[in-house]
Short mmCIF file of C-alpha atoms in Angstrom, two decimals:
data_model
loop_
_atom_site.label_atom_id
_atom_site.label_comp_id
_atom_site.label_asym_id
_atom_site.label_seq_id
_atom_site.Cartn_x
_atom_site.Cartn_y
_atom_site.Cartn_z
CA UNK A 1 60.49 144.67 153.21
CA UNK A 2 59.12 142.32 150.61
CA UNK A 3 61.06 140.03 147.78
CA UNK A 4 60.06 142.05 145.47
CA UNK A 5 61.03 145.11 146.54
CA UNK A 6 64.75 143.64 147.84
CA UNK A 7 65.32 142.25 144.62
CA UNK A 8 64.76 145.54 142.77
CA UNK A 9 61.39 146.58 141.93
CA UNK A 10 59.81 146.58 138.37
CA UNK A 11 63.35 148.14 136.99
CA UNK A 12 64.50 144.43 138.00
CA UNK A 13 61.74 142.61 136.49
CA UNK A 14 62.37 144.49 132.91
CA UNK A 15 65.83 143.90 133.20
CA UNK A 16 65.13 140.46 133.96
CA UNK A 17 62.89 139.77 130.94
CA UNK A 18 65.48 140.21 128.33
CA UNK A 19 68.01 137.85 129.25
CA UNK A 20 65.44 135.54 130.87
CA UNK A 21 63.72 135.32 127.45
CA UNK A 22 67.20 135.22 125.96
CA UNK A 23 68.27 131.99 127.42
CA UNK A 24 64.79 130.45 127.01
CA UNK A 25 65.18 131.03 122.83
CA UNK A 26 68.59 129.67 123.24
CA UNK A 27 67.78 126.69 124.55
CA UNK A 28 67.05 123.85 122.52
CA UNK A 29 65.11 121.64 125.16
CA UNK A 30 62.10 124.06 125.43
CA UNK A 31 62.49 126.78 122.68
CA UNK A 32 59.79 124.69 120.07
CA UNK A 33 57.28 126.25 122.97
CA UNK A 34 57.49 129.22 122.23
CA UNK A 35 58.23 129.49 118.00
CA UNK A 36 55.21 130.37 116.72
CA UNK A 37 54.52 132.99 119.00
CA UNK A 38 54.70 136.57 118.95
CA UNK A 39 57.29 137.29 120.54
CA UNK A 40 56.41 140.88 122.12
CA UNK A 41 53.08 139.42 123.39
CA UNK A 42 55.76 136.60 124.97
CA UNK A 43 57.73 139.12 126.39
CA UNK A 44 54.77 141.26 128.47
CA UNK A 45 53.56 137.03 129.61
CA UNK A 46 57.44 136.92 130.74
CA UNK A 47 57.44 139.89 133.02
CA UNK A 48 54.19 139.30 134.71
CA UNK A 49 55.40 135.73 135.48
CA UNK A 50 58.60 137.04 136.95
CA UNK A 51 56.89 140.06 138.19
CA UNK A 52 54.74 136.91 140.29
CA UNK A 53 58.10 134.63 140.73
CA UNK A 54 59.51 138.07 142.64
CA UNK A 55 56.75 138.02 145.06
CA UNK A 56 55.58 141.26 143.06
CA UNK A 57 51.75 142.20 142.46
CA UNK A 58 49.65 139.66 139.97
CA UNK A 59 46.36 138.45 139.99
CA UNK A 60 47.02 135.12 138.35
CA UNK A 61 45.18 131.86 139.56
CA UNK A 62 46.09 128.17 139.45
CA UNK A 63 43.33 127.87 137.43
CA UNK A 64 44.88 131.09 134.81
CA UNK A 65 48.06 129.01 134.92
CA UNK A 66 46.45 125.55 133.71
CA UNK A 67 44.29 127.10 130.85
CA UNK A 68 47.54 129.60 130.00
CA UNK A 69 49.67 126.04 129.30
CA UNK A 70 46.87 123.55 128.63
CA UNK A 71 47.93 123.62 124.41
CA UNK A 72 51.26 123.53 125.59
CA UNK A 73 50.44 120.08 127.78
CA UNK A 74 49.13 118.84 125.04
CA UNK A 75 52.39 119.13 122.71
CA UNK A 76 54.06 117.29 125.29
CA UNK A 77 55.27 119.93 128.20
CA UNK A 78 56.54 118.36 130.85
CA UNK A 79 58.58 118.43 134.21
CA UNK A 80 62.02 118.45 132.41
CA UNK A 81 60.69 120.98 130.48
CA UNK A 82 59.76 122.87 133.50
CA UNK A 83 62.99 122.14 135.43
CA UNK A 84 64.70 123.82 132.61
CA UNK A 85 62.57 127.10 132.97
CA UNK A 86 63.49 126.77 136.21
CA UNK A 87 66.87 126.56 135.67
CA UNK A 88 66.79 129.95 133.76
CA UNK A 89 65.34 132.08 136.14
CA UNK A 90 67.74 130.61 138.82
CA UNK A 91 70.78 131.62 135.87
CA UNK A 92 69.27 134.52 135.45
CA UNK A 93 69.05 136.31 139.25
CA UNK A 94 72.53 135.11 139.55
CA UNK A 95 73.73 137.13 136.48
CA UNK A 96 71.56 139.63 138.16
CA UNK A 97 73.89 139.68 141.16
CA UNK A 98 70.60 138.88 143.43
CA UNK A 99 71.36 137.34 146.38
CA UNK A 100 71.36 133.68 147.00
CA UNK A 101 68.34 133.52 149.57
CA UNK A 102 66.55 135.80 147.68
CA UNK A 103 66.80 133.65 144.32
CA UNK A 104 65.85 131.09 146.46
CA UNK A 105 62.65 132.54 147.49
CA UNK A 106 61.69 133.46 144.07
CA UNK A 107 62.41 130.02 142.86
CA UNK A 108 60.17 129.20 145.65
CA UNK A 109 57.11 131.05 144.48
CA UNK A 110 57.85 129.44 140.85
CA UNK A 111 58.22 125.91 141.65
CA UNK A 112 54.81 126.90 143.38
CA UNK A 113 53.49 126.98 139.85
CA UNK A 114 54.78 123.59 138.75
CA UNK A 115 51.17 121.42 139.01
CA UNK A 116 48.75 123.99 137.75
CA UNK A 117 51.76 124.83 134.61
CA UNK A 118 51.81 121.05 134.14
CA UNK A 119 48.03 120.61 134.03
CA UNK A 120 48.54 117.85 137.14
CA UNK B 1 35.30 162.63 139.84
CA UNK B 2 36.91 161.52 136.89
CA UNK B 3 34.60 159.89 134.30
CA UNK B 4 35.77 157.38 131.18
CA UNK B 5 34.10 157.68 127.95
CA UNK B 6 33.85 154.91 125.92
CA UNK B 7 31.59 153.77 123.08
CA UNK B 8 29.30 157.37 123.27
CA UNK B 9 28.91 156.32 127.08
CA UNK B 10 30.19 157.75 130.27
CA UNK B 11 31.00 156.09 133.37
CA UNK B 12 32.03 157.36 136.76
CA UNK B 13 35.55 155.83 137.54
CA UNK B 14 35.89 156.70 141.54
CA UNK B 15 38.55 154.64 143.08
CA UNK B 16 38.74 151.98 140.00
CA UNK B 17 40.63 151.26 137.60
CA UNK B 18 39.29 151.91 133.62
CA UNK B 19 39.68 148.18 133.64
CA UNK B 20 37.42 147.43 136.76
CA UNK B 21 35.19 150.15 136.28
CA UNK B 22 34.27 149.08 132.67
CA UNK B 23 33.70 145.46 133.13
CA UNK B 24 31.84 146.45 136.63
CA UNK B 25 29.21 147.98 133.56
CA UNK B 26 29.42 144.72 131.64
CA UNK B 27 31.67 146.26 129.06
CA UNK B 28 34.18 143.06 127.74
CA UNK B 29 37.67 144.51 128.14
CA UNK B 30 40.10 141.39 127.66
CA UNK B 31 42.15 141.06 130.92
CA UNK B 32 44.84 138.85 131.99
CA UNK B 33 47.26 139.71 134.90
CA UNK B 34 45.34 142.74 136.30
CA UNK B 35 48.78 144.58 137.69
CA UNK B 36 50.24 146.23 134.62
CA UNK B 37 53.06 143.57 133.05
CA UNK B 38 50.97 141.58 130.29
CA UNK B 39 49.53 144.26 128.35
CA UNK B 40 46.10 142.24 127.62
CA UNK B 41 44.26 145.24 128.53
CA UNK B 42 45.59 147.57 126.49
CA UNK B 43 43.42 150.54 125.12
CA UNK B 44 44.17 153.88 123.75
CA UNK B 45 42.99 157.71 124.95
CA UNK B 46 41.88 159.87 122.41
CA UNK B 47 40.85 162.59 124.90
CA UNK B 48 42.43 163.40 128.15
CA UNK B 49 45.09 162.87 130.48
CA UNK B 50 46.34 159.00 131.13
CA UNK B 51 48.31 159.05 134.12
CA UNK B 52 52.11 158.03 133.91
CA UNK B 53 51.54 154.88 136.21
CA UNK B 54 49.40 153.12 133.23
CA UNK B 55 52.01 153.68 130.32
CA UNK B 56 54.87 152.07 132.72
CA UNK B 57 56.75 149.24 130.87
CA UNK B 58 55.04 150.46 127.47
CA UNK B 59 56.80 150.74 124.30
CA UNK B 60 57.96 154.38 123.97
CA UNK B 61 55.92 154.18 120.52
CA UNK B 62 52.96 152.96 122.53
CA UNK B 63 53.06 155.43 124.92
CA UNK B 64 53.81 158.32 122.38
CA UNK B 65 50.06 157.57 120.78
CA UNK B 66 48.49 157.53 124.17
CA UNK B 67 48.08 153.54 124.31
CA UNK B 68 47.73 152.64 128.31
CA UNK B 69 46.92 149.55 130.49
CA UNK B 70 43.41 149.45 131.36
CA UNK B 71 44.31 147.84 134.61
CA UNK B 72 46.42 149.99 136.30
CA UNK B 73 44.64 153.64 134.63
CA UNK B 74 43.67 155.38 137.13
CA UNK B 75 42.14 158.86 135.62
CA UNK B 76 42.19 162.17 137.95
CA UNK B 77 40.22 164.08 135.06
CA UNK B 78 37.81 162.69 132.35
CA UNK B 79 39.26 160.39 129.64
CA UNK B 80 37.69 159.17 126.85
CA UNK B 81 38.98 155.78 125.42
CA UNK B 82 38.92 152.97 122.80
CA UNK B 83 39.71 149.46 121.89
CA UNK B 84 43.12 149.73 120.03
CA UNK B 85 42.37 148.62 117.24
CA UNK B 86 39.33 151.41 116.63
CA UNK B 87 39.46 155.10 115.48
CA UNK B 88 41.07 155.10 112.40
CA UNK B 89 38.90 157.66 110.60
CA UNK B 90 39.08 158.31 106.36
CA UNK B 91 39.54 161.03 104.30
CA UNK B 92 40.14 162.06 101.19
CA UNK B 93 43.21 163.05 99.40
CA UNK B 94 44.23 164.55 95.73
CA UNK B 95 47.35 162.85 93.82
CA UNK B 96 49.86 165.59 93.73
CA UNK B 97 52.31 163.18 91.20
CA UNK B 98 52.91 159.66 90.33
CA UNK B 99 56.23 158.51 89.27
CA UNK B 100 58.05 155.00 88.90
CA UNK B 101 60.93 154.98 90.93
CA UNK B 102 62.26 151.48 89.67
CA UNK B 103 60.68 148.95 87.02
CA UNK B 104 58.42 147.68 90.04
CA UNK B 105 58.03 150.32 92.65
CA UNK B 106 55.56 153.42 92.03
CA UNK B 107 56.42 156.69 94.27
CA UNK B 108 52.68 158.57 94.88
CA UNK B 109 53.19 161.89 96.62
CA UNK B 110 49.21 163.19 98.22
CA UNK B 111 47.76 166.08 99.50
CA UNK B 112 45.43 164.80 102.08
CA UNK B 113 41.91 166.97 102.23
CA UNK B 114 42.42 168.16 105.94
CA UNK B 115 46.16 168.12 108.08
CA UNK B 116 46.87 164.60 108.74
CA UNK B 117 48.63 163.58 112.03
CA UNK B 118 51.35 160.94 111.63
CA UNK B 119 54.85 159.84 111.89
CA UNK B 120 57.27 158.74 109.62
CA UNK B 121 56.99 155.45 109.24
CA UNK B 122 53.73 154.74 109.94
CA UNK B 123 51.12 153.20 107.75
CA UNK B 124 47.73 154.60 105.95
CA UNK B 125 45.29 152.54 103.82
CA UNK B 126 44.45 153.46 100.60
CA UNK B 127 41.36 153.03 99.14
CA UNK B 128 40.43 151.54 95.61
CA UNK B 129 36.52 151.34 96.57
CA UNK B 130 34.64 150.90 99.37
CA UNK B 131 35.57 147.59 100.67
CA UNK B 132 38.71 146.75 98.98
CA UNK B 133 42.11 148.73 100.79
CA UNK B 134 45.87 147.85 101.00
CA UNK B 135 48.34 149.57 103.73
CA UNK B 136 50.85 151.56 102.58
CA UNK B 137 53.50 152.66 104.98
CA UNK B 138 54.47 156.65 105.09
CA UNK B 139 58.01 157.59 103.67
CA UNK B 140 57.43 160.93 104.01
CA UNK B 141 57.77 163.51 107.17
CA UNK B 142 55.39 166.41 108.87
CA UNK B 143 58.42 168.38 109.95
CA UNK B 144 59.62 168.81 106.27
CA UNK B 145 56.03 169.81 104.95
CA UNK B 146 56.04 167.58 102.15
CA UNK B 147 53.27 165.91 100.93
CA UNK B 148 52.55 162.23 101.47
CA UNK B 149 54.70 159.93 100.06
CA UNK B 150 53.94 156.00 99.50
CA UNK B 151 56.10 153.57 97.57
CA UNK B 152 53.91 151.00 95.68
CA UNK B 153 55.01 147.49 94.72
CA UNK B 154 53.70 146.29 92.25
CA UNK B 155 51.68 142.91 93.26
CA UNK B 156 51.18 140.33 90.81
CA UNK B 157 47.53 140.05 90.83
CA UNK B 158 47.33 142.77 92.94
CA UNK B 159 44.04 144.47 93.03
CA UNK B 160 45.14 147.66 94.56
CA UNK B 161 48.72 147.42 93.38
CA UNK B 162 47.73 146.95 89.56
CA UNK B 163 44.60 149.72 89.91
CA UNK B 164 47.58 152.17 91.05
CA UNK B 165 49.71 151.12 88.34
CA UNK B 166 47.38 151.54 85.23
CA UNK B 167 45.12 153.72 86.47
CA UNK B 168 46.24 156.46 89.14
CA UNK B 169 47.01 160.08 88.02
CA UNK B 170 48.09 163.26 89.10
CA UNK B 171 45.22 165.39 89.96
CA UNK B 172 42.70 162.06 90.99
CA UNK B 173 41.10 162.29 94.49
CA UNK B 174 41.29 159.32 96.60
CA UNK B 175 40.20 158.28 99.49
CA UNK B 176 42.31 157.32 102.72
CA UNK B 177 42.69 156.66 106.51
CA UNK B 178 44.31 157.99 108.92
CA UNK B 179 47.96 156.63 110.05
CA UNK B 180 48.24 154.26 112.49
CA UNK B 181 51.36 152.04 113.44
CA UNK B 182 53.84 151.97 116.27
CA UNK B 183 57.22 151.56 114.19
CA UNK B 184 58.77 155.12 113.93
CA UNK B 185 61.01 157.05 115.96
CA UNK B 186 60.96 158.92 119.24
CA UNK B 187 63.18 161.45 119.83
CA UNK B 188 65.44 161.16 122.87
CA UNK B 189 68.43 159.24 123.96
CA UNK B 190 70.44 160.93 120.69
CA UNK B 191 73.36 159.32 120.97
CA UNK B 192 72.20 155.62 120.66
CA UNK B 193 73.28 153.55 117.66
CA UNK B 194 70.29 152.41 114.68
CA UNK B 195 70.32 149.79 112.99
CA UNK B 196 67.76 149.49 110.29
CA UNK B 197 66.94 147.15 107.88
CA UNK B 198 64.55 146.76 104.77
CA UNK B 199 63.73 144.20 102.06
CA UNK B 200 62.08 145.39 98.91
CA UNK B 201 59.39 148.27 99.98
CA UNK B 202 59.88 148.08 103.49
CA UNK B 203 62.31 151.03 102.29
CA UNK B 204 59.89 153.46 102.92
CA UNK B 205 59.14 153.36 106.30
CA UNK B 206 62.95 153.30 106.87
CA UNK B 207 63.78 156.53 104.54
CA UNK B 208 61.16 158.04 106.40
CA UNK B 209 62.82 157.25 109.99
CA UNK B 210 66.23 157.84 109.07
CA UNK B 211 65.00 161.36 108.09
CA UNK B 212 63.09 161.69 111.24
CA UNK B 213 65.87 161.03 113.30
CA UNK B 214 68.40 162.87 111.60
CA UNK B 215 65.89 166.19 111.69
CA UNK B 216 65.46 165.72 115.14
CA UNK B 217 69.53 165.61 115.36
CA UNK B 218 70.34 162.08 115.99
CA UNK B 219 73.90 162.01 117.10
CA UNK B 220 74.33 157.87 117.01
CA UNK B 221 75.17 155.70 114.27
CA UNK B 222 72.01 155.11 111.88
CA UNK B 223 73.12 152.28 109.94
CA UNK B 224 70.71 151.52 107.21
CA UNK B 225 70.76 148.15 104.52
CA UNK B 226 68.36 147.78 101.93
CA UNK B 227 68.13 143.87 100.38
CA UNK B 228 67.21 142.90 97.10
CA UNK B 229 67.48 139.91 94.30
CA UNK B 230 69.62 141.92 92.11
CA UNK B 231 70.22 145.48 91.62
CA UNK B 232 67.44 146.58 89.27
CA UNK B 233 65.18 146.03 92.84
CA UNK B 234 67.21 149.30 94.56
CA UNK B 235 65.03 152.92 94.58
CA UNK B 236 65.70 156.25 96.31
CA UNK B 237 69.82 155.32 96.12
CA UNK B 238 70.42 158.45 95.23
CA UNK B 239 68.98 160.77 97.76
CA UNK B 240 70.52 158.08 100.13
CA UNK B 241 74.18 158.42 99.39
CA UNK B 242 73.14 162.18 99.36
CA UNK B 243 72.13 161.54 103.15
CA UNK B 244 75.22 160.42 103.54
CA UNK B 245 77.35 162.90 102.01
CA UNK B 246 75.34 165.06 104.56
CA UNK B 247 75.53 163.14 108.00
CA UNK B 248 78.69 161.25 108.64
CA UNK B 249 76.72 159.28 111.40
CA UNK B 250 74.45 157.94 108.50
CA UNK B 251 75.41 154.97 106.40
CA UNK B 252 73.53 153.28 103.50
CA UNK B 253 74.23 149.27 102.89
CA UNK B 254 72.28 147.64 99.90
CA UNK B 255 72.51 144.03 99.68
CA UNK B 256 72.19 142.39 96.30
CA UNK B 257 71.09 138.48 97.78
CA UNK B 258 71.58 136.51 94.22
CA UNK B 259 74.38 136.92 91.47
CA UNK B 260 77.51 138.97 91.76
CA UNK B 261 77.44 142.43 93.33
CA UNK B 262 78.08 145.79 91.44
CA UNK B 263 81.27 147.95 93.24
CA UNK B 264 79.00 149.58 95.95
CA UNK B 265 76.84 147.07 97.27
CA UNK B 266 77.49 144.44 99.94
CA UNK B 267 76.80 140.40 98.30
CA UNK B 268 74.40 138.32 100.27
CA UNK B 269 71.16 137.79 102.36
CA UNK B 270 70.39 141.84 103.87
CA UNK B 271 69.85 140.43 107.42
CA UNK B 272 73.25 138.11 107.18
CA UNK B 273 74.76 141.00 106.18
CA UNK B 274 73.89 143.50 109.11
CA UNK B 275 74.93 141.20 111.43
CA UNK B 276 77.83 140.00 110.11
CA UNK B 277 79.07 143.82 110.48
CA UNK B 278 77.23 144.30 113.61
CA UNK B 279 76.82 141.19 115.60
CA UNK B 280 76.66 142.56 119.32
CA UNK B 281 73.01 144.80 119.53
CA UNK B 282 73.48 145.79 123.27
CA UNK B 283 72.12 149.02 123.62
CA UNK B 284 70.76 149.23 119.66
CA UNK B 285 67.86 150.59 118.39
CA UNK B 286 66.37 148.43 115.67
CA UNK B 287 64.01 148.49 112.53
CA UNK B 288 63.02 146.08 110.63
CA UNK B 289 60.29 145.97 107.77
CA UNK B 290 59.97 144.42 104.46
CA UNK B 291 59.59 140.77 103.59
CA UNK B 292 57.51 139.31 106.42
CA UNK B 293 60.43 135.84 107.38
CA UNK B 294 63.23 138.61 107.11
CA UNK B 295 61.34 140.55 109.88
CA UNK B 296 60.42 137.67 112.00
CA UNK B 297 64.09 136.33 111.73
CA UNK B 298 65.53 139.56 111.79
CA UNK B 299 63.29 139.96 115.34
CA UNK B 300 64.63 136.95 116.86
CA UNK B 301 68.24 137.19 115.92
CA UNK B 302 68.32 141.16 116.57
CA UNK B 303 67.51 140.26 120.23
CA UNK B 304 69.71 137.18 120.77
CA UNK B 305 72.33 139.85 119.40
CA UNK B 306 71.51 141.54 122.69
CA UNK B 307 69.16 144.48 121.55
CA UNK B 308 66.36 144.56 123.79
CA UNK B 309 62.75 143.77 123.20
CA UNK B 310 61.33 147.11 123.95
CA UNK B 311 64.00 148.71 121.35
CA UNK B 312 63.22 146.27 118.47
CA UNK B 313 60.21 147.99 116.47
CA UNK B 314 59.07 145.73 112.97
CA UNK B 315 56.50 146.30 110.51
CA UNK B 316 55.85 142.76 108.37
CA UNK B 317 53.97 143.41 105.03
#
């Protein structure tokens, strides 16, 4: 069995989204990221990056993930910023009633991300 | 083997993917996470089958106009597709009446040339010559036969608006496109509460959905509010406390934002107002057009108020 299909599939991934998304408007550390944006067009970016953080199918490269966040570099994201996203997902799985060594996996494959997201 | 037409060309699919199999021709489709999440690729059918597998995740009005993910279509008979943005066709259409349904707000009711396909709530442009169009969103429904019917603001300065106003009459012919748009309702899930809410002309849409949804028997609550300055701004109040003389489950709100409120209407900002009586969206429905910082805030705060993102559907103008 893979992550992604112990934590739930794609049915986990959209119900994921929402209250990922929901906590990441809420909170006043990072949410000047994403004002601005559309947030439907957010939303779909949301679930593939969980869809990838659940060890679920994506074809996105480090390189993808630099030129994806490069803007956002340049308005100042940085690791606290990403610690916080972090945070979230971690929240998230829990309010998800995922397992603990599966949310740790997943926060594996996203902390993965951290360097290319960070333009380091 | 299946075969996807696009542009007046046709390409054999095989194993692939629309995606891979029309950038393997050279044709630009913009991509970005190839496995069906980020909607980049998204393209519509305007002939043929598209397999359930490439609407997955989709907005139910996506899906209902045959929008799919290029990436993860994979055709078993011939499809023929386009960008999303393309096929939007004109005709013309003959003014069956023109009448001003507040100081400001023009109701045109036209007979398009041939059937037009559409849903309440979606928009057409309308033509003053060749090059110069403004949208106008539909406020009338197929199922009751009625003729097209667009409310009209007037614009100051408005070069369509203003043309409409002084110069439009019954009998005219005009030209027009077809309707495009993803905010109106699907039927299903009947007993789910609606909230809906409108600034100024963003009415129309909305009298057209509520309609929809009731004629399709709509069992939730449809909770509609209507915003405006003052109450000279209100239009179609009658046939909507008829609505609701009609359908307990429907209720009509309008919101007078400045100066004191007649007996009737609610006093302050429309989108304070809906969520002051409805502040917990779990499980909603929403619509939200009009006044294009209502919508965007009305977007934002709908889903913090728990409505989810795929059940939020807004039309800005």
């Amino acid at each position: 069995m893979s992550l992604f299909t112990d934590i739930g599939g794609e049915p986990a991934v959209n119900a994921a989204v929402d209250i990922f998304y929901r906590k990441v408007l809420k909170d006043d550390r990072i949410n000047r990221f994403f004002s601005g944006v559309d947030m439907e067009k957010q939303a779909a970016k949301q679930k593939a990056f969980l869809t990838m953080a659940f060890g679920g199918p994506h074809n996105y490269t480090g390189e993808d993930m630099r030129k994806g966040h490069a803007h956002l570099v340049a308005q100042g994201l940085n690791d606290t910023h990403f610690d916080a996203v972090m945070e979230h997902i971690g929240a998230t799985l829990t309010e998800l009633k995922v397992p603990a060594n599966l949310i740790a996996q997943a926060a594996a494959i996203a902390e993965s991300t951290r360097k290319d997201v960070l333009g380091k | 083997m299946a075969k996807v037409i696009y542009g007046g060309q046709s390409y054999e699919c095989g194993e692939d993917s629309v995606l891979d199999c029309l950038t393997a021709q050279g044709v630009p489709i913009p991509s970005s996470c190839r496995s069906g999440n980020c909607q980049t690729c998204l393209m519509r059918a305007v002939k043929g089958k598209v397999p359930a597998d490439a609407q997955a995740g989709l907005k139910p009005t996506l899906a209902a106009q045959n929008y799919f993910m290029a990436c993860s279509c994979h055709p078993q008979s011939d499809i023929e597709v386009v960008m999303p943005e393309a096929g939007i066709n004109r005709l013309a259409a003959r003014v069956a009446s023109v009448e001003y349904l507040n100081a400001d707000i023009l109701g045109i009711r036209l007979n398009p040339s041939r059937p037009l396909e559409y849903r309440a709530g979606q928009f057409i442009n309308l033509f003053k010559d060749d090059v110069t169009s403004r949208s106008y969103s539909l406020a009338s429904l197929p199922a009751l036969d009625e003729p097209l019917f667009l409310n009209v603001r007037k614009v100051p300065g408005g070069k369509v608006s203003n043309w409409l106003f002084e110069k439009l009459r019954a009998g005219d012919e005009i030209e027009i496109s077809e309707a495009t748009g993803d905010c109106f309702y699907v039927p299903g899930n009947a007993g789910q509460d609606m909230l809906l809410i409108a600034t100024g002309t963003g009415l129309a849409p909305l009298y057209g959905i509520v309609r929809d949804a009731l004629q399709n028997g709509h069992r939730g609550r449809l909770v509609l509010y209507h915003g405006s300055y003052d109450a000279g701004g209100f239009y179609l109040a009658e046939e909507l406390r008829e609505l609701e003389r009609k359908h307990p489950n429907f209720s009509f709100v309008p919101c007078v934002s400045e100066g004191i409120a007649p007996a009737g209407y609610e006093q302050g900002m429309v989108l304070d107002v809906a969520l002051r009586d409805h502040p917990d969206l779990t499980g909603w429905r929403v619509f939200l057009c009009g006044n294009p910082n209502m919508v965007s805030a009305a977007k934002k705060q709908a889903f913090l108020a728990g409505a989810s993102m795929r059940e939020i559907y807004a039309d800005p103008f």
